mmCIF file with all atom_site columns, C-alpha atoms in Angstrom:
data_model
loop_
_atom_site.group_PDB
_atom_site.id
_atom_site.type_symbol
_atom_site.label_atom_id
_atom_site.label_alt_id
_atom_site.label_comp_id
_atom_site.label_asym_id
_atom_site.label_entity_id
_atom_site.label_seq_id
_atom_site.pdbx_PDB_ins_code
_atom_site.Cartn_x
_atom_site.Cartn_y
_atom_site.Cartn_z
_atom_site.occupancy
_atom_site.B_iso_or_equiv
_atom_site.pdbx_formal_charge
_atom_site.auth_seq_id
_atom_site.auth_comp_id
_atom_site.auth_asym_id
_atom_site.auth_atom_id
_atom_site.pdbx_PDB_model_num
ATOM 1   C CA . MET A 1 1   ? 0.502  -0.064 0.205  1.00 54.00 ? 1   MET A CA 1
ATOM 2   C CA . SER A 1 2   ? 1.379  2.748  -1.161 1.00 59.00 ? 2   SER A CA 1
ATOM 3   C CA . ARG A 1 3   ? 1.205  6.113  1.716  1.00 61.00 ? 3   ARG A CA 1
ATOM 4   C CA . GLY A 1 4   ? 0.910  10.006 1.726  1.00 59.00 ? 4   GLY A CA 1
ATOM 5   C CA . ARG A 1 5   ? 3.059  12.388 3.890  1.00 61.00 ? 5   ARG A CA 1
ATOM 6   C CA . VAL A 1 6   ? 1.779  15.702 4.646  1.00 66.00 ? 6   VAL A CA 1
ATOM 7   C CA . GLU A 1 7   ? 4.159  18.638 4.278  1.00 72.00 ? 7   GLU A CA 1
ATOM 8   C CA . ALA A 1 8   ? 3.826  22.519 6.012  1.00 83.00 ? 8   ALA A CA 1
ATOM 9   C CA . ARG A 1 9   ? 5.190  24.971 3.598  1.00 91.00 ? 9   ARG A CA 1
ATOM 10  C CA . ILE A 1 10  ? 7.606  27.825 4.720  1.00 93.00 ? 10  ILE A CA 1
ATOM 11  C CA . THR A 1 11  ? 7.102  31.166 4.498  1.00 95.00 ? 11  THR A CA 1
ATOM 12  C CA . VAL A 1 12  ? 10.600 32.945 3.641  1.00 97.00 ? 12  VAL A CA 1
ATOM 13  C CA . PRO A 1 13  ? 9.840  36.203 4.390  1.00 96.00 ? 13  PRO A CA 1
ATOM 14  C CA . SER A 1 14  ? 10.793 39.306 1.927  1.00 96.00 ? 14  SER A CA 1
ATOM 15  C CA . GLY A 1 15  ? 14.303 40.092 2.155  1.00 95.00 ? 15  GLY A CA 1
ATOM 16  C CA . GLY A 1 16  ? 14.895 36.538 2.331  1.00 96.00 ? 16  GLY A CA 1
ATOM 17  C CA . TRP A 1 17  ? 17.245 34.015 4.484  1.00 96.00 ? 17  TRP A CA 1
ATOM 18  C CA . THR A 1 18  ? 20.885 34.633 4.619  1.00 95.00 ? 18  THR A CA 1
ATOM 19  C CA . ILE A 1 19  ? 23.894 32.228 5.307  1.00 95.00 ? 19  ILE A CA 1
ATOM 20  C CA . ALA A 1 20  ? 27.214 33.086 5.936  1.00 95.00 ? 20  ALA A CA 1
ATOM 21  C CA . VAL A 1 21  ? 29.370 30.057 4.196  1.00 92.00 ? 21  VAL A CA 1
ATOM 22  C CA . THR A 1 22  ? 33.315 30.397 4.542  1.00 90.00 ? 22  THR A CA 1
ATOM 23  C CA . ILE A 1 23  ? 34.901 27.587 2.424  1.00 87.00 ? 23  ILE A CA 1
ATOM 24  C CA . THR A 1 24  ? 38.616 26.611 4.145  1.00 83.00 ? 24  THR A CA 1
ATOM 25  C CA . ALA A 1 25  ? 40.723 26.186 0.446  1.00 80.00 ? 25  ALA A CA 1
ATOM 26  C CA . ILE A 1 26  ? 38.518 29.098 -1.721 1.00 82.00 ? 26  ILE A CA 1
ATOM 27  C CA . GLY A 1 27  ? 38.150 31.547 1.507  1.00 83.00 ? 27  GLY A CA 1
ATOM 28  C CA . GLY A 1 28  ? 34.641 33.506 1.675  1.00 86.00 ? 28  GLY A CA 1
ATOM 29  C CA . PRO A 1 29  ? 32.474 34.511 2.774  1.00 91.00 ? 29  PRO A CA 1
ATOM 30  C CA . TYR A 1 30  ? 30.239 34.423 0.697  1.00 91.00 ? 30  TYR A CA 1
ATOM 31  C CA . ASN A 1 31  ? 26.548 35.364 1.717  1.00 93.00 ? 31  ASN A CA 1
ATOM 32  C CA . VAL A 1 32  ? 24.089 32.791 0.547  1.00 94.00 ? 32  VAL A CA 1
ATOM 33  C CA . THR A 1 33  ? 20.105 33.875 -0.131 1.00 96.00 ? 33  THR A CA 1
ATOM 34  C CA . VAL A 1 34  ? 17.096 32.098 0.255  1.00 97.00 ? 34  VAL A CA 1
ATOM 35  C CA . PRO A 1 35  ? 14.827 34.616 -1.534 1.00 97.00 ? 35  PRO A CA 1
ATOM 36  C CA . ALA A 1 36  ? 11.055 35.589 -0.280 1.00 97.00 ? 36  ALA A CA 1
ATOM 37  C CA . GLY A 1 37  ? 8.863  32.804 -1.061 1.00 97.00 ? 37  GLY A CA 1
ATOM 38  C CA . ASN A 1 38  ? 6.873  30.276 0.319  1.00 97.00 ? 38  ASN A CA 1
ATOM 39  C CA . TYR A 1 39  ? 8.715  26.422 0.527  1.00 96.00 ? 39  TYR A CA 1
ATOM 40  C CA . PHE A 1 40  ? 7.949  22.773 0.501  1.00 92.00 ? 40  PHE A CA 1
ATOM 41  C CA . PRO A 1 41  ? 10.616 21.016 2.921  1.00 91.00 ? 41  PRO A CA 1
ATOM 42  C CA . THR A 1 42  ? 11.746 19.647 -0.468 1.00 91.00 ? 42  THR A CA 1
ATOM 43  C CA . ASP A 1 43  ? 11.818 22.644 -2.356 1.00 95.00 ? 43  ASP A CA 1
ATOM 44  C CA . LEU A 1 44  ? 13.581 25.262 0.719  1.00 96.00 ? 44  LEU A CA 1
ATOM 45  C CA . LEU A 1 45  ? 16.581 22.358 0.369  1.00 96.00 ? 45  LEU A CA 1
ATOM 46  C CA . SER A 1 46  ? 16.904 22.517 -3.059 1.00 96.00 ? 46  SER A CA 1
ATOM 47  C CA . THR A 1 47  ? 16.826 25.884 -3.177 1.00 97.00 ? 47  THR A CA 1
ATOM 48  C CA . LEU A 1 48  ? 19.503 26.447 -0.769 1.00 96.00 ? 48  LEU A CA 1
ATOM 49  C CA . LYS A 1 49  ? 21.561 23.770 -2.689 1.00 95.00 ? 49  LYS A CA 1
ATOM 50  C CA . THR A 1 50  ? 20.987 26.343 -6.182 1.00 94.00 ? 50  THR A CA 1
ATOM 51  C CA . GLN A 1 51  ? 22.256 29.712 -3.747 1.00 94.00 ? 51  GLN A CA 1
ATOM 52  C CA . LEU A 1 52  ? 24.785 27.583 -2.185 1.00 93.00 ? 52  LEU A CA 1
ATOM 53  C CA . ASP A 1 53  ? 26.821 25.953 -5.358 1.00 91.00 ? 53  ASP A CA 1
ATOM 54  C CA . ALA A 1 54  ? 25.804 29.529 -7.134 1.00 91.00 ? 54  ALA A CA 1
ATOM 55  C CA . ALA A 1 55  ? 27.613 32.326 -4.546 1.00 88.00 ? 55  ALA A CA 1
ATOM 56  C CA . THR A 1 56  ? 30.783 30.098 -4.141 1.00 83.00 ? 56  THR A CA 1
ATOM 57  C CA . GLY A 1 57  ? 31.732 30.021 -7.973 1.00 79.00 ? 57  GLY A CA 1
ATOM 58  C CA . ALA A 1 58  ? 29.153 27.611 -9.273 1.00 64.00 ? 58  ALA A CA 1
ATOM 59  C CA . ASP A 1 59  ? 31.057 24.459 -8.886 1.00 67.00 ? 59  ASP A CA 1
ATOM 60  C CA . GLY A 1 60  ? 27.606 22.432 -7.991 1.00 68.00 ? 60  GLY A CA 1
ATOM 61  C CA . VAL A 1 61  ? 29.348 20.582 -5.116 1.00 86.00 ? 61  VAL A CA 1
ATOM 62  C CA . PHE A 1 62  ? 27.351 21.247 -1.898 1.00 91.00 ? 62  PHE A CA 1
ATOM 63  C CA . THR A 1 63  ? 24.621 18.682 -1.224 1.00 92.00 ? 63  THR A CA 1
ATOM 64  C CA . VAL A 1 64  ? 21.673 19.887 1.119  1.00 94.00 ? 64  VAL A CA 1
ATOM 65  C CA . SER A 1 65  ? 19.191 16.606 1.798  1.00 93.00 ? 65  SER A CA 1
ATOM 66  C CA . GLY A 1 66  ? 16.710 15.622 4.333  1.00 92.00 ? 66  GLY A CA 1
ATOM 67  C CA . SER A 1 67  ? 16.187 12.549 6.318  1.00 88.00 ? 67  SER A CA 1
ATOM 68  C CA . TRP A 1 68  ? 12.317 12.631 6.390  1.00 79.00 ? 68  TRP A CA 1
ATOM 69  C CA . GLY A 1 69  ? 9.679  9.694  5.523  1.00 76.00 ? 69  GLY A CA 1
ATOM 70  C CA . GLU A 1 70  ? 8.525  6.514  8.356  1.00 77.00 ? 70  GLU A CA 1
ATOM 71  C CA . ALA A 1 71  ? 12.335 5.183  8.423  1.00 81.00 ? 71  ALA A CA 1
ATOM 72  C CA . GLY A 1 72  ? 14.096 8.859  8.608  1.00 79.00 ? 72  GLY A CA 1
ATOM 73  C CA . THR A 1 73  ? 16.575 10.596 11.028 1.00 84.00 ? 73  THR A CA 1
ATOM 74  C CA . GLY A 1 74  ? 14.321 13.670 10.971 1.00 81.00 ? 74  GLY A CA 1
ATOM 75  C CA . LEU A 1 75  ? 18.281 15.385 10.140 1.00 89.00 ? 75  LEU A CA 1
ATOM 76  C CA . VAL A 1 76  ? 18.899 17.841 7.443  1.00 92.00 ? 76  VAL A CA 1
ATOM 77  C CA . THR A 1 77  ? 22.679 17.871 6.230  1.00 92.00 ? 77  THR A CA 1
ATOM 78  C CA . ILE A 1 78  ? 24.652 20.940 4.255  1.00 93.00 ? 78  ILE A CA 1
ATOM 79  C CA . SER A 1 79  ? 27.776 18.666 2.900  1.00 90.00 ? 79  SER A CA 1
ATOM 80  C CA . HIS A 1 80  ? 30.651 19.999 0.566  1.00 88.00 ? 80  HIS A CA 1
ATOM 81  C CA . THR A 1 81  ? 32.233 17.151 -1.612 1.00 84.00 ? 81  THR A CA 1
ATOM 82  C CA . ILE A 1 82  ? 35.575 18.719 -1.996 1.00 84.00 ? 82  ILE A CA 1
ATOM 83  C CA . GLN A 1 83  ? 36.269 20.730 1.135  1.00 83.00 ? 83  GLN A CA 1
ATOM 84  C CA . THR A 1 84  ? 36.297 21.681 4.640  1.00 86.00 ? 84  THR A CA 1
ATOM 85  C CA . PHE A 1 85  ? 33.388 25.246 5.245  1.00 89.00 ? 85  PHE A CA 1
ATOM 86  C CA . THR A 1 86  ? 32.294 26.777 8.079  1.00 91.00 ? 86  THR A CA 1
ATOM 87  C CA . ALA A 1 87  ? 28.789 27.871 7.716  1.00 92.00 ? 87  ALA A CA 1
ATOM 88  C CA . THR A 1 88  ? 27.471 30.829 9.693  1.00 94.00 ? 88  THR A CA 1
ATOM 89  C CA . TRP A 1 89  ? 23.727 31.604 9.940  1.00 94.00 ? 89  TRP A CA 1
ATOM 90  C CA . THR A 1 90  ? 23.262 35.181 9.426  1.00 92.00 ? 90  THR A CA 1
ATOM 91  C CA . SER A 1 91  ? 19.464 34.273 9.331  1.00 92.00 ? 91  SER A CA 1
ATOM 92  C CA . THR A 1 92  ? 18.233 32.330 13.085 1.00 93.00 ? 92  THR A CA 1
ATOM 93  C CA . ASP A 1 93  ? 15.336 31.567 11.368 1.00 94.00 ? 93  ASP A CA 1
ATOM 94  C CA . LEU A 1 94  ? 16.250 29.244 8.072  1.00 94.00 ? 94  LEU A CA 1
ATOM 95  C CA . ARG A 1 95  ? 18.614 27.684 10.831 1.00 94.00 ? 95  ARG A CA 1
ATOM 96  C CA . ASP A 1 96  ? 15.636 26.722 13.188 1.00 93.00 ? 96  ASP A CA 1
ATOM 97  C CA . ALA A 1 97  ? 13.814 25.759 9.946  1.00 92.00 ? 97  ALA A CA 1
ATOM 98  C CA . LEU A 1 98  ? 16.425 23.857 8.790  1.00 92.00 ? 98  LEU A CA 1
ATOM 99  C CA . GLY A 1 99  ? 16.788 22.193 12.354 1.00 91.00 ? 99  GLY A CA 1
ATOM 100 C CA . PHE A 1 100 ? 20.123 23.048 13.061 1.00 92.00 ? 100 PHE A CA 1
ATOM 101 C CA . ALA A 1 101 ? 21.210 24.651 17.126 1.00 91.00 ? 101 ALA A CA 1
ATOM 102 C CA . GLY A 1 102 ? 23.977 26.886 15.945 1.00 92.00 ? 102 GLY A CA 1
ATOM 103 C CA . ASN A 1 103 ? 26.905 27.984 12.951 1.00 92.00 ? 103 ASN A CA 1
ATOM 104 C CA . LEU A 1 104 ? 29.049 25.353 11.935 1.00 88.00 ? 104 LEU A CA 1
ATOM 105 C CA . THR A 1 105 ? 32.218 25.090 12.410 1.00 84.00 ? 105 THR A CA 1
ATOM 106 C CA . PRO A 1 106 ? 33.930 23.336 10.782 1.00 78.00 ? 106 PRO A CA 1
ATOM 107 C CA . ALA A 1 107 ? 31.792 21.050 8.445  1.00 60.00 ? 107 ALA A CA 1
ATOM 108 C CA . ALA A 1 108 ? 32.682 18.530 5.950  1.00 52.00 ? 108 ALA A CA 1
#
């Protein structure tokens, strides 16, 4: 039997939500903004990944994923496949929506 899921939309206010990212070998900080809008959780993660890649040189090496569903952990993972990085939550609302408690220093 297939099972559906219920998702709430997350509203990002005017001005967007911002995170500052510094990549070990490249530098930074790069200010990454999720634009204002209404997002389902998967869309929010996809948009954050797109914005991370665009702000840091469009190298396409960021991964932003969530472990949801019946067997999921409920955790969001942000990773860079080549370098370690530091992420400072300029917008704590974004941090909270993604389930983080503090800055990522350093993250793999």
